[in-house]
């Protein structure tokens, strides 16, 4: 690992000031992606700003039919929260399936979405539920937040404060984990309420998480197995690597969508 | 350098560390507690699992500076003098190890699993061992050991 400065901050304001003062800084939350990346010298920030001690970023609450989660809340806390289990179990189950227990004790929701790894789980939940991401400056809808691989709408001096998920009980996340790494090779987050169907896909596209709009309109038009099976994901633009080519991955997405649909109907 | 003050296995430590030093290297090289192992370079194997403020974490994926002001338990801190911790005893009784390299991480993970789950069964134990790799045992006796220990804790 290359040498860097380390700064622990106690408030959001302090974190933002540090970020503005040194644009080569990186925010350190759980560090479950950042530290392994730095170990491999794939990242070499000049300074780490440790935000894990900012108390106001660590919370889970219910607010006007939304579950609001502070950005430094770790995956274990989300997975084991009774409030989320009762109101939005799709999100508890997603959190329960991230990494392994030790990673879940450290990794945070804010870190996961700010990194926007194309195989991460949380971005699918944000898009699949139509979440709103609150930062120190503004509120960003999930539809505008995830830009491309490892790229978000966050500006250089902007940090995620909380994520607000609408409580949609007809929602589910289905993923096909890579048998070795356990990252999603294909993950589908599906939700359905009276006016909208959302189908978000992670792990598959060369451009990161995306909404599968063709599937959404087909299911909104007619919530049935036949309209589900009419739509097939095109392999174009789908990742192709040692673990599976684009045809294989596109088919996995189709299958995860079927499982999600069946799961919601159960 | 940054000052790190923490408590490890009941002992208070105050020491300057290089910011980039991993917690596992601090524990092994500076504190000479070599029971915590490094088995991979990719955060996958779990040989380095320790407890920080009661939670199981991978000490290879954490900086020593992040552990400032925490309470740490490593495998050396489990036994009570000469009497083994119930999980250590169960690993011995049930032949839960062969080469022993993964064992410190396995046992620290097992204690955490048992603490978090009141009704353990084989399925839960196997799922919970997601982050700990063993190349010898095929996990059978590790699972058996953890289930046996959970009866006694």
Short mmCIF file of C-alpha atoms in Angstrom, two decimals, chain B:
data_model
loop_
_atom_site.label_atom_id
_atom_site.label_comp_id
_atom_site.label_asym_id
_atom_site.label_seq_id
_atom_site.Cartn_x
_atom_site.Cartn_y
_atom_site.Cartn_z
CA UNK B 1 2.67 8.25 12.12
CA UNK B 2 -0.52 8.26 14.15
CA UNK B 3 -1.03 7.35 17.77
CA UNK B 4 -3.20 4.30 18.36
CA UNK B 5 -4.59 3.55 21.79
CA UNK B 6 -6.53 0.36 22.22
CA UNK B 7 -7.16 -2.56 24.49
CA UNK B 8 -6.18 -5.98 23.22
CA UNK B 9 -7.00 -9.14 25.17
CA UNK B 10 -7.45 -6.99 28.26
CA UNK B 11 -4.12 -5.22 27.89
CA UNK B 12 -3.90 -1.50 27.12
CA UNK B 13 -1.62 -0.50 24.25
CA UNK B 14 -0.52 2.97 23.19
CA UNK B 15 1.73 3.12 20.17
CA UNK B 16 2.56 5.12 17.06
CA UNK B 17 1.76 3.33 13.82
CA UNK B 18 2.27 4.08 10.18
CA UNK B 19 -1.09 5.07 8.65
CA UNK B 20 -0.86 2.40 5.99
CA UNK B 21 -0.16 -0.44 8.40
CA UNK B 22 -2.86 -3.09 8.36
CA UNK B 23 -4.33 -4.09 11.69
CA UNK B 24 -3.26 -7.69 11.19
CA UNK B 25 0.37 -6.65 10.74
CA UNK B 26 0.20 -4.44 13.80
CA UNK B 27 -1.11 -7.39 15.82
CA UNK B 28 1.39 -9.90 14.47
CA UNK B 29 4.54 -7.87 13.94
CA UNK B 30 4.33 -5.13 16.56
CA UNK B 31 2.41 -6.85 19.32
CA UNK B 32 3.85 -10.29 18.57
CA UNK B 33 0.45 -11.97 18.74
CA UNK B 34 1.05 -14.37 15.89
CA UNK B 35 -2.04 -16.53 16.42
CA UNK B 36 -3.91 -14.30 13.98
CA UNK B 37 -2.92 -15.48 10.50
CA UNK B 38 -2.70 -14.04 7.01
CA UNK B 39 -3.86 -16.65 4.54
CA UNK B 40 -4.63 -14.60 1.43
CA UNK B 41 -4.21 -11.16 -0.04
CA UNK B 42 -7.76 -10.74 -1.20
CA UNK B 43 -9.90 -10.52 1.98
CA UNK B 44 -11.42 -13.90 1.28
CA UNK B 45 -9.90 -16.53 3.56
CA UNK B 46 -10.83 -15.36 7.06
CA UNK B 47 -7.63 -16.62 8.74
CA UNK B 48 -7.21 -13.10 10.19
CA UNK B 49 -10.63 -12.81 11.85
CA UNK B 50 -10.55 -11.07 15.24
CA UNK B 51 -13.17 -9.30 17.33
CA UNK B 52 -13.21 -5.52 17.37
CA UNK B 53 -15.67 -4.19 19.97
CA UNK B 54 -17.26 -7.63 20.02
CA UNK B 55 -17.79 -7.89 16.26
CA UNK B 56 -15.94 -10.33 14.01
CA UNK B 57 -13.92 -8.52 11.36
CA UNK B 58 -11.11 -9.33 8.96
CA UNK B 59 -8.03 -7.65 10.38
CA UNK B 60 -6.34 -7.73 6.95
CA UNK B 61 -8.94 -5.33 5.60
CA UNK B 62 -8.73 -2.80 8.36
CA UNK B 63 -6.05 -0.25 9.14
CA UNK B 64 -4.41 -0.21 12.55
CA UNK B 65 -5.36 3.48 12.85
CA UNK B 66 -9.03 2.56 12.43
CA UNK B 67 -8.76 0.43 15.55
CA UNK B 68 -7.93 3.44 17.71
CA UNK B 69 -10.07 3.51 20.83
CA UNK B 70 -11.45 -0.02 20.42
CA UNK B 71 -11.37 -3.26 22.37
CA UNK B 72 -9.88 -6.16 20.49
CA UNK B 73 -9.92 -9.88 21.19
CA UNK B 74 -7.64 -12.24 19.28
CA UNK B 75 -7.35 -16.01 19.52
CA UNK B 76 -4.79 -15.53 22.32
CA UNK B 77 -7.42 -13.78 24.43
CA UNK B 78 -10.06 -16.52 24.37
CA UNK B 79 -8.81 -19.09 26.84
CA UNK B 80 -9.16 -18.50 30.55
CA UNK B 81 -5.66 -19.27 31.78
CA UNK B 82 -5.08 -22.98 31.25
CA UNK B 83 -8.72 -23.79 30.50
CA UNK B 84 -9.70 -23.54 26.88
CA UNK B 85 -12.67 -21.56 25.63
CA UNK B 86 -15.65 -23.89 24.89
CA UNK B 87 -15.16 -23.37 21.14
CA UNK B 88 -11.45 -24.24 21.36
CA UNK B 89 -12.33 -27.30 23.45
CA UNK B 90 -14.98 -28.36 20.91
CA UNK B 91 -12.51 -28.04 18.01
CA UNK B 92 -10.13 -30.31 19.91
CA UNK B 93 -12.81 -32.83 20.89
CA UNK B 94 -14.30 -33.03 17.40
CA UNK B 95 -11.09 -32.91 15.39
CA UNK B 96 -12.17 -29.57 13.89
CA UNK B 97 -8.75 -28.93 12.39
CA UNK B 98 -6.03 -30.62 10.44
CA UNK B 99 -3.14 -28.33 9.52
CA UNK B 100 -4.54 -25.65 11.82
CA UNK B 101 -3.76 -22.62 9.69
CA UNK B 102 -7.38 -21.47 9.33
CA UNK B 103 -8.25 -22.45 12.92
CA UNK B 104 -7.71 -19.12 14.74
CA UNK B 105 -9.98 -17.36 12.24
CA UNK B 106 -12.46 -20.23 12.30
CA UNK B 107 -12.68 -20.15 16.08
CA UNK B 108 -13.04 -16.36 16.28
CA UNK B 109 -15.76 -16.55 13.59
CA UNK B 110 -17.42 -19.44 15.44
CA UNK B 111 -17.61 -17.50 18.71
CA UNK B 112 -19.29 -14.64 16.82
CA UNK B 113 -21.70 -17.03 15.07
CA UNK B 114 -22.71 -18.61 18.37
CA UNK B 115 -23.12 -15.20 20.03
CA UNK B 116 -25.43 -13.99 17.28
CA UNK B 117 -27.59 -17.09 16.82
CA UNK B 118 -29.60 -18.61 19.63
CA UNK B 119 -30.87 -21.58 17.62
CA UNK B 120 -27.99 -22.79 15.52
CA UNK B 121 -28.38 -25.59 13.04
CA UNK B 122 -26.10 -27.06 10.42
CA UNK B 123 -27.52 -24.95 7.60
CA UNK B 124 -26.95 -21.69 9.47
CA UNK B 125 -23.41 -22.67 10.47
CA UNK B 126 -22.51 -23.52 6.88
CA UNK B 127 -23.93 -20.23 5.60
CA UNK B 128 -22.20 -18.26 8.32
CA UNK B 129 -18.83 -19.81 7.43
CA UNK B 130 -19.01 -18.09 4.04
CA UNK B 131 -16.02 -15.90 4.89
CA UNK B 132 -13.69 -18.59 6.25
CA UNK B 133 -11.81 -20.99 4.03
CA UNK B 134 -10.35 -24.33 5.09
CA UNK B 135 -8.31 -26.35 2.65
CA UNK B 136 -7.99 -29.53 4.77
CA UNK B 137 -11.08 -30.63 6.59
CA UNK B 138 -13.86 -30.29 4.04
CA UNK B 139 -15.61 -28.37 6.86
CA UNK B 140 -17.45 -31.45 8.25
CA UNK B 141 -15.73 -31.46 11.61
CA UNK B 142 -15.61 -27.69 11.81
CA UNK B 143 -19.39 -27.58 11.55
CA UNK B 144 -19.63 -30.40 14.09
CA UNK B 145 -17.31 -28.53 16.48
CA UNK B 146 -19.31 -25.29 16.25
CA UNK B 147 -22.61 -27.08 16.85
CA UNK B 148 -21.10 -28.93 19.82
CA UNK B 149 -19.71 -25.69 21.26
CA UNK B 150 -23.05 -23.92 20.86
CA UNK B 151 -24.61 -26.49 23.21
CA UNK B 152 -22.11 -25.54 25.89
CA UNK B 153 -22.18 -21.77 25.63
#
